[in-house]
Amino acid sequence: MTDDLPRRIYPPEGDVYVSPRYLAGSNGIGDAGFAPVAHWPRHDFDDGPCQLLVSSPDGRIRIGWYGDDFELWKITACEDASGPTRWAANFNHVTPAELVAGLTTALAQDWVEGNDRFLESPSWHWRPKIQPLIDAGWTREPSRHGEIEFVAPDGNAGVSIDTLSQHPDEETVELWAGPPGWGTRAEARFTSSTPAHLIAATAAAFTDPAPVLRYREHLSPRLAALAHLTPVTPPKPPTPTPLDVQRTLRRPPMLTTRSVPRWNTSTPVPAAAAPTPARAVRR
């Protein structure tokens, strides 16, 4: 079913702020990723792996949500709505939607500007694709020939670039976060034809210092152990114990002081009282 009405985006919910954001995992809904393109036409499907498809008004950019698949997000672009895919990006089921928003925001901006920048030829230089990571202090790691690898300062996120493959459908850039495992490793992969500025926009979302909201009980324990969690509501002070109450009652009264006027050589001498006039004596 096609619906041209804007997609309703609900505000984020949770009881803890998670930082860094790439360790927050998916919250099971894609609102944060769809927010930049909420005004684009959407297509809801009752059958098939793709449950929701949001496309640009001209149909050349497609953002698919596959709610039951390992690859939760599939984003593609083509020169015309019926043409072959020019490039593709896939995000797995652990990737926070806030990271996907880095890419969808850039795509929305490109489409508004009308310069087809989202279809520009890819750069064969790897640095522009990950410049935000380098600027954020990610460091290069030893790697095999034909591969470039960088790792975040905390060691919990990284990027791998295949510099040898040039096949347009080959996934040559992978951003990852979290320890290996089905429910802990976030992965974002881009084919070799993806414009460099779109990969860089996604990389910048990894380095965004703003925390994201999650419910503590929904977080993977392994991710929660690695992330910094800040409660939305500060914890209440502990309830006083009976011993605390007794100590308060036994506390001696506080000493108070009063200032007392004191005489010194500079204190003015009070004036003498005038004598009472004598009464006239009656005769």
PDB file of C-alpha atoms in Angstrom:
ATOM      1  CA  MET A   1       0.000   0.000   0.000  1.00  0.00           C
ATOM      2  CA  THR A   2       1.340   3.418  -0.964  1.00  0.00           C
ATOM      3  CA  ASP A   3       0.762   6.345   1.351  1.00  0.00           C
ATOM      4  CA  ASP A   4       1.825   9.871   0.464  1.00  0.00           C
ATOM      5  CA  LEU A   5       1.104  11.136   3.962  1.00  0.00           C
ATOM      6  CA  PRO A   6       4.125  11.959   6.130  1.00  0.00           C
ATOM      7  CA  ARG A   7       5.309   9.086   8.276  1.00  0.00           C
ATOM      8  CA  ARG A   8       4.572   9.718  11.939  1.00  0.00           C
ATOM      9  CA  ILE A   9       7.778   9.800  13.945  1.00  0.00           C
ATOM     10  CA  TYR A  10       7.536   9.217  17.663  1.00  0.00           C
ATOM     11  CA  PRO A  11       9.964  10.859  20.083  1.00  0.00           C
ATOM     12  CA  PRO A  12      12.695   8.582  21.429  1.00  0.00           C
ATOM     13  CA  GLU A  13      11.991   6.743  24.659  1.00  0.00           C
ATOM     14  CA  GLY A  14      14.110   5.100  27.320  1.00  0.00           C
ATOM     15  CA  ASP A  15      15.281   5.232  30.889  1.00  0.00           C
ATOM     16  CA  VAL A  16      19.036   5.517  30.253  1.00  0.00           C
ATOM     17  CA  TYR A  17      21.279   7.522  27.961  1.00  0.00           C
ATOM     18  CA  VAL A  18      23.847   5.331  26.194  1.00  0.00           C
ATOM     19  CA  SER A  19      27.266   6.595  25.187  1.00  0.00           C
ATOM     20  CA  PRO A  20      29.021   6.039  22.856  1.00  0.00           C
ATOM     21  CA  ARG A  21      25.985   5.742  20.671  1.00  0.00           C
ATOM     22  CA  TYR A  22      27.381   2.962  18.514  1.00  0.00           C
ATOM     23  CA  LEU A  23      27.083   0.614  21.517  1.00  0.00           C
ATOM     24  CA  ALA A  24      23.363   1.292  22.020  1.00  0.00           C
ATOM     25  CA  GLY A  25      22.161  -1.460  19.679  1.00  0.00           C
ATOM     26  CA  SER A  26      18.858  -1.308  17.834  1.00  0.00           C
ATOM     27  CA  ASN A  27      15.725  -0.363  19.741  1.00  0.00           C
ATOM     28  CA  GLY A  28      13.578  -2.418  17.342  1.00  0.00           C
ATOM     29  CA  ILE A  29      12.022   0.567  15.553  1.00  0.00           C
ATOM     30  CA  GLY A  30      13.442   2.671  12.769  1.00  0.00           C
ATOM     31  CA  ASP A  31      12.005   6.078  13.600  1.00  0.00           C
ATOM     32  CA  ALA A  32      15.373   7.759  14.102  1.00  0.00           C
ATOM     33  CA  GLY A  33      16.578   6.526  10.715  1.00  0.00           C
ATOM     34  CA  PHE A  34      13.371   7.508   8.916  1.00  0.00           C
ATOM     35  CA  ALA A  35      13.033  10.918  10.578  1.00  0.00           C
ATOM     36  CA  PRO A  36      15.084  12.833   7.948  1.00  0.00           C
ATOM     37  CA  VAL A  37      12.847  11.462   5.153  1.00  0.00           C
ATOM     38  CA  ALA A  38       9.543  11.297   7.018  1.00  0.00           C
ATOM     39  CA  HIS A  39       7.955  13.583   4.404  1.00  0.00           C
ATOM     40  CA  TRP A  40       8.775  11.183   1.524  1.00  0.00           C
ATOM     41  CA  PRO A  41       6.180   8.687   0.198  1.00  0.00           C
ATOM     42  CA  ARG A  42       6.039   5.396   2.074  1.00  0.00           C
ATOM     43  CA  HIS A  43       4.939   1.948   0.990  1.00  0.00           C
ATOM     44  CA  ASP A  44       3.731  -0.561   3.573  1.00  0.00           C
ATOM     45  CA  PHE A  45       3.803  -4.272   2.762  1.00  0.00           C
ATOM     46  CA  ASP A  46       1.879  -7.013   4.538  1.00  0.00           C
ATOM     47  CA  ASP A  47       3.744  -9.818   2.780  1.00  0.00           C
ATOM     48  CA  GLY A  48       7.393 -10.270   1.907  1.00  0.00           C
ATOM     49  CA  PRO A  49      10.611  -9.533   3.718  1.00  0.00           C
ATOM     50  CA  CYS A  50      10.409  -5.754   3.217  1.00  0.00           C
ATOM     51  CA  GLN A  51       7.851  -4.339   5.631  1.00  0.00           C
ATOM     52  CA  LEU A  52       8.285  -0.650   4.864  1.00  0.00           C
ATOM     53  CA  LEU A  53       9.797   1.188   1.934  1.00  0.00           C
ATOM     54  CA  VAL A  54      10.324   4.938   1.889  1.00  0.00           C
ATOM     55  CA  SER A  55      11.370   6.408  -1.435  1.00  0.00           C
ATOM     56  CA  SER A  56      12.254   9.838  -2.721  1.00  0.00           C
ATOM     57  CA  PRO A  57       9.431  11.561  -4.626  1.00  0.00           C
ATOM     58  CA  ASP A  58      11.078  10.589  -7.919  1.00  0.00           C
ATOM     59  CA  GLY A  59      11.665   7.013  -6.759  1.00  0.00           C
ATOM     60  CA  ARG A  60      15.435   7.069  -7.282  1.00  0.00           C
ATOM     61  CA  ILE A  61      16.362   6.681  -3.603  1.00  0.00           C
ATOM     62  CA  ARG A  62      14.868   3.764  -1.686  1.00  0.00           C
ATOM     63  CA  ILE A  63      15.111   3.089   2.030  1.00  0.00           C
ATOM     64  CA  GLY A  64      13.820  -0.335   3.001  1.00  0.00           C
ATOM     65  CA  TRP A  65      13.055  -1.693   6.467  1.00  0.00           C
ATOM     66  CA  TYR A  66      13.239  -5.472   6.790  1.00  0.00           C
ATOM     67  CA  GLY A  67      12.017  -5.971  10.324  1.00  0.00           C
ATOM     68  CA  ASP A  68      12.589  -9.734  10.547  1.00  0.00           C
ATOM     69  CA  ASP A  69      15.870 -10.025   8.661  1.00  0.00           C
ATOM     70  CA  PHE A  70      19.489  -9.984   9.732  1.00  0.00           C
ATOM     71  CA  GLU A  71      19.991  -7.081   7.316  1.00  0.00           C
ATOM     72  CA  LEU A  72      17.458  -4.730   8.833  1.00  0.00           C
ATOM     73  CA  TRP A  73      18.057  -1.779   6.500  1.00  0.00           C
ATOM     74  CA  LYS A  74      18.696  -1.803   2.741  1.00  0.00           C
ATOM     75  CA  ILE A  75      19.264   1.571   1.112  1.00  0.00           C
ATOM     76  CA  THR A  76      19.813   1.945  -2.620  1.00  0.00           C
ATOM     77  CA  ALA A  77      20.004   4.608  -5.314  1.00  0.00           C
ATOM     78  CA  CYS A  78      19.602   4.488  -9.103  1.00  0.00           C
ATOM     79  CA  GLU A  79      19.700   6.920 -12.010  1.00  0.00           C
ATOM     80  CA  ASP A  80      15.982   6.494 -12.667  1.00  0.00           C
ATOM     81  CA  ALA A  81      13.184   4.765 -10.809  1.00  0.00           C
ATOM     82  CA  SER A  82      13.144   1.734 -13.097  1.00  0.00           C
ATOM     83  CA  GLY A  83      16.895   1.514 -13.637  1.00  0.00           C
ATOM     84  CA  PRO A  84      19.467  -0.809 -12.056  1.00  0.00           C
ATOM     85  CA  THR A  85      20.876  -0.111  -8.628  1.00  0.00           C
ATOM     86  CA  ARG A  86      23.838   2.259  -8.697  1.00  0.00           C
ATOM     87  CA  TRP A  87      24.996   1.559  -5.143  1.00  0.00           C
ATOM     88  CA  ALA A  88      23.691  -0.094  -1.982  1.00  0.00           C
ATOM     89  CA  ALA A  89      24.167   0.164   1.775  1.00  0.00           C
ATOM     90  CA  ASN A  90      23.102  -2.489   4.284  1.00  0.00           C
ATOM     91  CA  PHE A  91      22.752  -2.157   8.049  1.00  0.00           C
ATOM     92  CA  ASN A  92      22.237  -5.204  10.230  1.00  0.00           C
ATOM     93  CA  HIS A  93      19.736  -5.777  13.024  1.00  0.00           C
ATOM     94  CA  VAL A  94      22.062  -4.501  15.790  1.00  0.00           C
ATOM     95  CA  THR A  95      22.913  -1.158  14.173  1.00  0.00           C
ATOM     96  CA  PRO A  96      21.364   1.793  16.048  1.00  0.00           C
ATOM     97  CA  ALA A  97      18.901   3.694  13.860  1.00  0.00           C
ATOM     98  CA  GLU A  98      20.676   6.889  14.930  1.00  0.00           C
ATOM     99  CA  LEU A  99      23.660   5.754  12.843  1.00  0.00           C
ATOM    100  CA  VAL A 100      21.452   5.047   9.836  1.00  0.00           C
ATOM    101  CA  ALA A 101      20.175   8.602  10.206  1.00  0.00           C
ATOM    102  CA  GLY A 102      23.619   9.848   9.239  1.00  0.00           C
ATOM    103  CA  LEU A 103      23.104   8.392   5.770  1.00  0.00           C
ATOM    104  CA  THR A 104      19.412   9.248   5.368  1.00  0.00           C
ATOM    105  CA  THR A 105      20.068  12.844   6.401  1.00  0.00           C
ATOM    106  CA  ALA A 106      22.743  13.193   3.718  1.00  0.00           C
ATOM    107  CA  LEU A 107      20.460  11.620   1.111  1.00  0.00           C
ATOM    108  CA  ALA A 108      17.584  13.957   1.972  1.00  0.00           C
ATOM    109  CA  GLN A 109      19.905  16.932   1.645  1.00  0.00           C
ATOM    110  CA  ASP A 110      21.281  15.748  -1.701  1.00  0.00           C
ATOM    111  CA  TRP A 111      17.805  15.278  -3.107  1.00  0.00           C
ATOM    112  CA  VAL A 112      16.640  18.722  -1.965  1.00  0.00           C
ATOM    113  CA  GLU A 113      19.634  20.364  -3.585  1.00  0.00           C
ATOM    114  CA  GLY A 114      18.757  18.639  -6.856  1.00  0.00           C
ATOM    115  CA  ASN A 115      22.336  18.152  -8.005  1.00  0.00           C
ATOM    116  CA  ASP A 116      22.268  14.332  -8.042  1.00  0.00           C
ATOM    117  CA  ARG A 117      25.258  14.261  -5.762  1.00  0.00           C
ATOM    118  CA  PHE A 118      24.002  10.942  -4.382  1.00  0.00           C
ATOM    119  CA  LEU A 119      24.853   9.463  -7.801  1.00  0.00           C
ATOM    120  CA  GLU A 120      28.309  10.945  -8.256  1.00  0.00           C
ATOM    121  CA  SER A 121      31.206   8.679  -9.153  1.00  0.00           C
ATOM    122  CA  PRO A 122      32.884   7.052  -6.176  1.00  0.00           C
ATOM    123  CA  SER A 123      36.293   8.141  -4.992  1.00  0.00           C
ATOM    124  CA  TRP A 124      39.044   5.546  -5.253  1.00  0.00           C
ATOM    125  CA  HIS A 125      40.855   7.332  -2.423  1.00  0.00           C
ATOM    126  CA  TRP A 126      39.897   5.798   0.903  1.00  0.00           C
ATOM    127  CA  ARG A 127      40.635   8.758   3.192  1.00  0.00           C
ATOM    128  CA  PRO A 128      37.643  10.988   2.252  1.00  0.00           C
ATOM    129  CA  LYS A 129      35.291   8.134   3.121  1.00  0.00           C
ATOM    130  CA  ILE A 130      36.439   7.946   6.743  1.00  0.00           C
ATOM    131  CA  GLN A 131      37.840  11.414   7.404  1.00  0.00           C
ATOM    132  CA  PRO A 132      35.412  12.002  10.322  1.00  0.00           C
ATOM    133  CA  LEU A 133      36.835   8.906  12.036  1.00  0.00           C
ATOM    134  CA  ILE A 134      40.410  10.110  11.602  1.00  0.00           C
ATOM    135  CA  ASP A 135      39.444  13.537  12.927  1.00  0.00           C
ATOM    136  CA  ALA A 136      37.889  11.842  15.986  1.00  0.00           C
ATOM    137  CA  GLY A 137      41.131  10.072  16.846  1.00  0.00           C
ATOM    138  CA  TRP A 138      40.535   6.633  15.339  1.00  0.00           C
ATOM    139  CA  THR A 139      43.884   4.995  14.660  1.00  0.00           C
ATOM    140  CA  ARG A 140      45.106   2.792  11.869  1.00  0.00           C
ATOM    141  CA  GLU A 141      45.731  -0.851  12.667  1.00  0.00           C
ATOM    142  CA  PRO A 142      48.052  -3.347  10.948  1.00  0.00           C
ATOM    143  CA  SER A 143      46.147  -5.166   8.207  1.00  0.00           C
ATOM    144  CA  ARG A 144      46.586  -7.453   5.246  1.00  0.00           C
ATOM    145  CA  HIS A 145      47.614  -6.221   1.822  1.00  0.00           C
ATOM    146  CA  GLY A 146      44.764  -4.414   0.108  1.00  0.00           C
ATOM    147  CA  GLU A 147      42.933  -3.619   3.348  1.00  0.00           C
ATOM    148  CA  ILE A 148      42.770  -0.469   5.452  1.00  0.00           C
ATOM    149  CA  GLU A 149      41.597  -0.751   9.044  1.00  0.00           C
ATOM    150  CA  PHE A 150      40.953   1.889  11.688  1.00  0.00           C
ATOM    151  CA  VAL A 151      39.777   1.365  15.265  1.00  0.00           C
ATOM    152  CA  ALA A 152      38.071   3.730  17.712  1.00  0.00           C
ATOM    153  CA  PRO A 153      40.007   4.870  20.801  1.00  0.00           C
ATOM    154  CA  ASP A 154      37.993   2.511  23.023  1.00  0.00           C
ATOM    155  CA  GLY A 155      38.579  -0.435  20.685  1.00  0.00           C
ATOM    156  CA  ASN A 156      34.831  -1.108  20.456  1.00  0.00           C
ATOM    157  CA  ALA A 157      34.265   0.130  16.895  1.00  0.00           C
ATOM    158  CA  GLY A 158      36.175   0.123  13.654  1.00  0.00           C
ATOM    159  CA  VAL A 159      36.163   0.304   9.879  1.00  0.00           C
ATOM    160  CA  SER A 160      37.574  -1.976   7.208  1.00  0.00           C
ATOM    161  CA  ILE A 161      38.166  -0.896   3.608  1.00  0.00           C
ATOM    162  CA  ASP A 162      38.928  -3.191   0.689  1.00  0.00           C
ATOM    163  CA  THR A 163      41.134  -1.167  -1.645  1.00  0.00           C
ATOM    164  CA  LEU A 164      41.546  -3.846  -4.329  1.00  0.00           C
ATOM    165  CA  SER A 165      38.026  -4.838  -5.349  1.00  0.00           C
ATOM    166  CA  GLN A 166      36.401  -2.590  -7.967  1.00  0.00           C
ATOM    167  CA  HIS A 167      33.300  -4.588  -8.793  1.00  0.00           C
ATOM    168  CA  PRO A 168      30.292  -2.236  -8.449  1.00  0.00           C
ATOM    169  CA  ASP A 169      28.306  -4.760  -6.403  1.00  0.00           C
ATOM    170  CA  GLU A 170      31.153  -5.707  -4.068  1.00  0.00           C
ATOM    171  CA  GLU A 171      30.869  -4.442  -0.498  1.00  0.00           C
ATOM    172  CA  THR A 172      34.179  -2.694   0.078  1.00  0.00           C
ATOM    173  CA  VAL A 173      33.591  -0.584   3.197  1.00  0.00           C
ATOM    174  CA  GLU A 174      32.367  -1.971   6.516  1.00  0.00           C
ATOM    175  CA  LEU A 175      31.771   0.031   9.666  1.00  0.00           C
ATOM    176  CA  TRP A 176      31.310  -2.079  12.786  1.00  0.00           C
ATOM    177  CA  ALA A 177      30.745  -1.643  16.516  1.00  0.00           C
ATOM    178  CA  GLY A 178      30.476  -3.934  19.505  1.00  0.00           C
ATOM    179  CA  PRO A 179      31.990  -7.349  20.246  1.00  0.00           C
ATOM    180  CA  PRO A 180      31.487 -10.214  17.791  1.00  0.00           C
ATOM    181  CA  GLY A 181      28.156 -11.975  18.192  1.00  0.00           C
ATOM    182  CA  TRP A 182      24.632 -12.188  16.809  1.00  0.00           C
ATOM    183  CA  GLY A 183      23.146  -9.646  19.200  1.00  0.00           C
ATOM    184  CA  THR A 184      26.185  -7.459  19.839  1.00  0.00           C
ATOM    185  CA  ARG A 185      27.985  -6.600  16.582  1.00  0.00           C
ATOM    186  CA  ALA A 186      26.572  -3.702  14.550  1.00  0.00           C
ATOM    187  CA  GLU A 187      27.562  -3.685  10.881  1.00  0.00           C
ATOM    188  CA  ALA A 188      27.119  -1.124   8.100  1.00  0.00           C
ATOM    189  CA  ARG A 189      28.378  -2.154   4.653  1.00  0.00           C
ATOM    190  CA  PHE A 190      28.666  -0.134   1.441  1.00  0.00           C
ATOM    191  CA  THR A 191      29.254  -1.253  -2.131  1.00  0.00           C
ATOM    192  CA  SER A 192      32.222   0.115  -4.034  1.00  0.00           C
ATOM    193  CA  SER A 193      30.092   2.565  -6.064  1.00  0.00           C
ATOM    194  CA  THR A 194      28.794   4.418  -3.002  1.00  0.00           C
ATOM    195  CA  PRO A 195      29.757   8.121  -3.097  1.00  0.00           C
ATOM    196  CA  ALA A 196      32.441   8.961  -0.556  1.00  0.00           C
ATOM    197  CA  HIS A 197      30.474  11.755   1.132  1.00  0.00           C
ATOM    198  CA  LEU A 198      27.628   9.358   1.984  1.00  0.00           C
ATOM    199  CA  ILE A 199      29.989   6.925   3.683  1.00  0.00           C
ATOM    200  CA  ALA A 200      31.588   9.862   5.492  1.00  0.00           C
ATOM    201  CA  ALA A 201      28.166  11.044   6.687  1.00  0.00           C
ATOM    202  CA  THR A 202      27.528   7.632   8.215  1.00  0.00           C
ATOM    203  CA  ALA A 203      30.984   7.595   9.765  1.00  0.00           C
ATOM    204  CA  ALA A 204      30.308  11.009  11.307  1.00  0.00           C
ATOM    205  CA  ALA A 205      27.232   9.560  13.027  1.00  0.00           C
ATOM    206  CA  PHE A 206      29.534   7.047  14.739  1.00  0.00           C
ATOM    207  CA  THR A 207      31.590   9.887  16.216  1.00  0.00           C
ATOM    208  CA  ASP A 208      28.639  12.046  17.314  1.00  0.00           C
ATOM    209  CA  PRO A 209      29.128  12.493  21.092  1.00  0.00           C
ATOM    210  CA  ALA A 210      25.418  12.887  21.800  1.00  0.00           C
ATOM    211  CA  PRO A 211      24.088   9.863  23.742  1.00  0.00           C
ATOM    212  CA  VAL A 212      20.943   8.008  22.674  1.00  0.00           C
ATOM    213  CA  LEU A 213      17.972   6.823  24.705  1.00  0.00           C
ATOM    214  CA  ARG A 214      17.368   3.160  25.425  1.00  0.00           C
ATOM    215  CA  TYR A 215      15.536   1.079  27.992  1.00  0.00           C
ATOM    216  CA  ARG A 216      18.066  -0.569  30.271  1.00  0.00           C
ATOM    217  CA  GLU A 217      16.265  -3.907  30.268  1.00  0.00           C
ATOM    218  CA  HIS A 218      16.390  -4.086  26.456  1.00  0.00           C
ATOM    219  CA  LEU A 219      20.140  -3.548  26.182  1.00  0.00           C
ATOM    220  CA  SER A 220      22.431  -6.453  25.507  1.00  0.00           C
ATOM    221  CA  PRO A 221      24.311  -7.140  28.767  1.00  0.00           C
ATOM    222  CA  ARG A 222      27.591  -7.276  26.840  1.00  0.00           C
ATOM    223  CA  LEU A 223      26.957  -3.896  25.238  1.00  0.00           C
ATOM    224  CA  ALA A 224      25.762  -2.388  28.527  1.00  0.00           C
ATOM    225  CA  ALA A 225      28.995  -3.494  30.187  1.00  0.00           C
ATOM    226  CA  LEU A 226      31.041  -1.627  27.565  1.00  0.00           C
ATOM    227  CA  ALA A 227      28.922   1.520  27.308  1.00  0.00           C
ATOM    228  CA  HIS A 228      28.425   4.406  29.697  1.00  0.00           C
ATOM    229  CA  LEU A 229      24.838   4.488  30.982  1.00  0.00           C
ATOM    230  CA  THR A 230      23.307   7.582  32.552  1.00  0.00           C
ATOM    231  CA  PRO A 231      19.827   7.308  34.118  1.00  0.00           C
ATOM    232  CA  VAL A 232      17.275   9.723  32.698  1.00  0.00           C
ATOM    233  CA  THR A 233      15.959  10.361  36.219  1.00  0.00           C
ATOM    234  CA  PRO A 234      18.657  10.756  38.882  1.00  0.00           C
ATOM    235  CA  PRO A 235      18.394   8.090  41.592  1.00  0.00           C
ATOM    236  CA  LYS A 236      16.562   9.082  44.786  1.00  0.00           C
ATOM    237  CA  PRO A 237      18.609   9.521  47.953  1.00  0.00           C
ATOM    238  CA  PRO A 238      18.663   6.385  50.120  1.00  0.00           C
ATOM    239  CA  THR A 239      15.984   6.017  52.783  1.00  0.00           C
ATOM    240  CA  PRO A 240      17.391   6.700  56.289  1.00  0.00           C
ATOM    241  CA  THR A 241      17.895   3.585  58.368  1.00  0.00           C
ATOM    242  CA  PRO A 242      16.720   3.370  62.006  1.00  0.00           C
ATOM    243  CA  LEU A 243      20.344   3.855  63.040  1.00  0.00           C
ATOM    244  CA  ASP A 244      20.530   7.073  60.996  1.00  0.00           C
ATOM    245  CA  VAL A 245      17.385   8.336  62.732  1.00  0.00           C
ATOM    246  CA  GLN A 246      18.810   7.558  66.188  1.00  0.00           C
ATOM    247  CA  ARG A 247      22.029   9.351  65.397  1.00  0.00           C
ATOM    248  CA  THR A 248      20.060  12.404  64.333  1.00  0.00           C
ATOM    249  CA  LEU A 249      18.049  12.389  67.580  1.00  0.00           C
ATOM    250  CA  ARG A 250      21.181  11.990  69.712  1.00  0.00           C
ATOM    251  CA  ARG A 251      22.988  14.800  67.981  1.00  0.00           C
ATOM    252  CA  PRO A 252      23.791  17.585  70.540  1.00  0.00           C
ATOM    253  CA  PRO A 253      22.092  20.930  69.974  1.00  0.00           C
ATOM    254  CA  MET A 254      23.997  23.389  67.918  1.00  0.00           C
ATOM    255  CA  LEU A 255      25.667  26.204  69.865  1.00  0.00           C
ATOM    256  CA  THR A 256      24.441  29.651  69.026  1.00  0.00           C
ATOM    257  CA  THR A 257      26.161  32.953  69.704  1.00  0.00           C
ATOM    258  CA  ARG A 258      24.949  36.465  70.199  1.00  0.00           C
ATOM    259  CA  SER A 259      26.882  39.631  69.728  1.00  0.00           C
ATOM    260  CA  VAL A 260      27.122  41.640  72.931  1.00  0.00           C
ATOM    261  CA  PRO A 261      27.886  45.353  72.783  1.00  0.00           C
ATOM    262  CA  ARG A 262      31.271  46.051  74.346  1.00  0.00           C
ATOM    263  CA  TRP A 263      32.682  49.347  75.528  1.00  0.00           C
ATOM    264  CA  ASN A 264      35.947  50.706  74.229  1.00  0.00           C
ATOM    265  CA  THR A 265      37.690  54.045  74.069  1.00  0.00           C
ATOM    266  CA  SER A 266      35.908  54.983  70.880  1.00  0.00           C
ATOM    267  CA  THR A 267      32.455  54.353  72.312  1.00  0.00           C
ATOM    268  CA  PRO A 268      30.696  57.721  72.773  1.00  0.00           C
ATOM    269  CA  VAL A 269      29.760  58.546  76.345  1.00  0.00           C
ATOM    270  CA  PRO A 270      26.016  58.938  76.713  1.00  0.00           C
ATOM    271  CA  ALA A 271      24.891  62.441  77.548  1.00  0.00           C
ATOM    272  CA  ALA A 272      23.994  63.096  81.235  1.00  0.00           C
ATOM    273  CA  ALA A 273      20.336  63.326  81.972  1.00  0.00           C
ATOM    274  CA  ALA A 274      19.110  66.847  82.627  1.00  0.00           C
ATOM    275  CA  PRO A 275      18.217  67.538  86.326  1.00  0.00           C
ATOM    276  CA  THR A 276      14.557  67.592  87.223  1.00  0.00           C
ATOM    277  CA  PRO A 277      13.457  71.160  87.985  1.00  0.00           C
ATOM    278  CA  ALA A 278      12.485  71.727  91.625  1.00  0.00           C
ATOM    279  CA  ARG A 279       8.878  72.369  92.427  1.00  0.00           C
ATOM    280  CA  ALA A 280       7.909  75.753  93.656  1.00  0.00           C
ATOM    281  CA  VAL A 281       7.179  75.769  97.382  1.00  0.00           C
ATOM    282  CA  ARG A 282       3.703  77.010  98.233  1.00  0.00           C
ATOM    283  CA  ARG A 283       3.327  79.394 100.991  1.00  0.00           C
TER     284      ARG A 283
END
